[in-house]
N, CA and C atoms as an extended XYZ file, in Angstrom:
87
Properties=species:S:1:pos:R:3:atomname:S:1:resname:S:1:resid:I:1 pbc="F F F"
N         0.848       -1.218        0.000 N   MET     1
C         0.000        0.000        0.000 CA  MET     1
C         0.878        1.261        0.000 C   MET     1
N         0.370        2.293       -0.582 N   ALA     2
C         1.170        3.538       -0.625 CA  ALA     2
C         1.185        4.209        0.751 C   ALA     2
N         1.979        5.264        0.853 N   VAL     3
C         2.068        5.967        2.147 CA  VAL     3
C         0.685        6.484        2.537 C   VAL     3
N        -0.059        6.994        1.541 N   THR     4
C        -1.401        7.530        1.828 CA  THR     4
C        -2.425        6.788        0.974 C   THR     4
N        -3.557        6.452        1.532 N   PRO     5
C        -4.595        5.720        0.799 CA  PRO     5
C        -5.243        6.576       -0.289 C   PRO     5
N        -5.560        7.814        0.032 N   ALA     6
C        -6.214        8.698       -0.955 CA  ALA     6
C        -5.209        9.101       -2.030 C   ALA     6
N        -4.059        9.538       -1.633 N   ARG     7
C        -3.054       10.005       -2.613 CA  ARG     7
C        -2.455        8.783       -3.337 C   ARG     7
N        -2.380        7.671       -2.662 N   GLY     8
C        -1.792        6.478       -3.298 CA  GLY     8
C        -2.635        6.011       -4.479 C   GLY     8
N        -3.944        6.084       -4.332 N   THR     9
C        -4.814        5.630       -5.438 CA  THR     9
C        -4.728        6.605       -6.611 C   THR     9
N        -4.787        7.875       -6.307 N   GLU    10
C        -4.732        8.878       -7.399 CA  GLU    10
C        -3.349        8.848       -8.054 C   GLU    10
N        -2.354        8.654       -7.267 N   ARG    11
C        -0.965        8.678       -7.813 CA  ARG    11
C        -0.720        7.383       -8.600 C   ARG    11
N        -1.351        6.331       -8.212 N   ALA    12
C        -1.143        5.052       -8.910 CA  ALA    12
C        -1.860        5.071      -10.265 C   ALA    12
N        -2.987        5.753      -10.332 N   LEU    13
C        -3.741        5.803      -11.600 CA  LEU    13
C        -2.994        6.645      -12.627 C   LEU    13
N        -2.364        7.710      -12.170 N   VAL    14
C        -1.642        8.587      -13.114 CA  VAL    14
C        -0.363        7.910      -13.628 C   VAL    14
N         0.543        7.523      -12.742 N   PRO    15
C         1.792        6.886      -13.171 CA  PRO    15
C         1.536        5.521      -13.822 C   PRO    15
N         0.446        4.890      -13.474 N   ALA    16
C         0.144        3.569      -14.049 CA  ALA    16
C         0.079        3.667      -15.571 C   ALA    16
N        -0.388        4.797      -16.078 N   THR    17
C        -0.481        4.946      -17.538 CA  THR    17
C         0.902        5.202      -18.135 C   THR    17
N         1.743        5.902      -17.385 N   ALA    18
C         3.081        6.229      -17.897 CA  ALA    18
C         4.059        5.116      -17.514 C   ALA    18
N         3.889        4.560      -16.319 N   VAL    19
C         4.806        3.485      -15.881 CA  VAL    19
C         4.076        2.144      -15.848 C   VAL    19
N         4.444        1.231      -16.708 N   PRO    20
C         3.801       -0.091      -16.758 CA  PRO    20
C         4.212       -0.960      -15.570 C   PRO    20
N         5.228       -0.530      -14.847 N   THR    21
C         5.697       -1.325      -13.693 CA  THR    21
C         4.691       -1.240      -12.551 C   THR    21
N         3.951       -0.154      -12.474 N   ILE    22
C         2.965       -0.008      -11.390 CA  ILE    22
C         1.691       -0.787      -11.728 C   ILE    22
N         1.480       -1.062      -13.003 N   ASP    23
C         0.260       -1.784      -13.425 CA  ASP    23
C         0.086       -3.074      -12.610 C   ASP    23
N         1.070       -3.938      -12.582 N   PRO    24
C         0.964       -5.214      -11.833 CA  PRO    24
C         0.831       -4.956      -10.337 C   PRO    24
N         1.371       -3.848       -9.893 N   ARG    25
C         1.325       -3.557       -8.428 CA  ARG    25
C        -0.125       -3.228       -8.057 C   ARG    25
N        -0.835       -2.515       -8.892 N   ILE    26
C        -2.224       -2.149       -8.583 CA  ILE    26
C        -3.087       -3.418       -8.604 C   ILE    26
N        -2.776       -4.325       -9.511 N   MET    27
C        -3.563       -5.569       -9.602 CA  MET    27
C        -3.390       -6.363       -8.306 C   MET    27
N        -2.214       -6.272       -7.711 N   SER    28
C        -1.957       -6.998       -6.461 CA  SER    28
C        -2.814       -6.415       -5.334 C   SER    28
N        -3.031       -5.093       -5.391 N   LEU    29
C        -3.818       -4.437       -4.330 CA  LEU    29
C        -5.257       -4.919       -4.466 C   LEU    29
């Protein structure tokens, strides 16, 4: 989980499109 739940979700959605490495991490969540 990210440091913050609210900011972690918003930050994961943005970088997820630019960084494919976070894609699998979100699926794990």
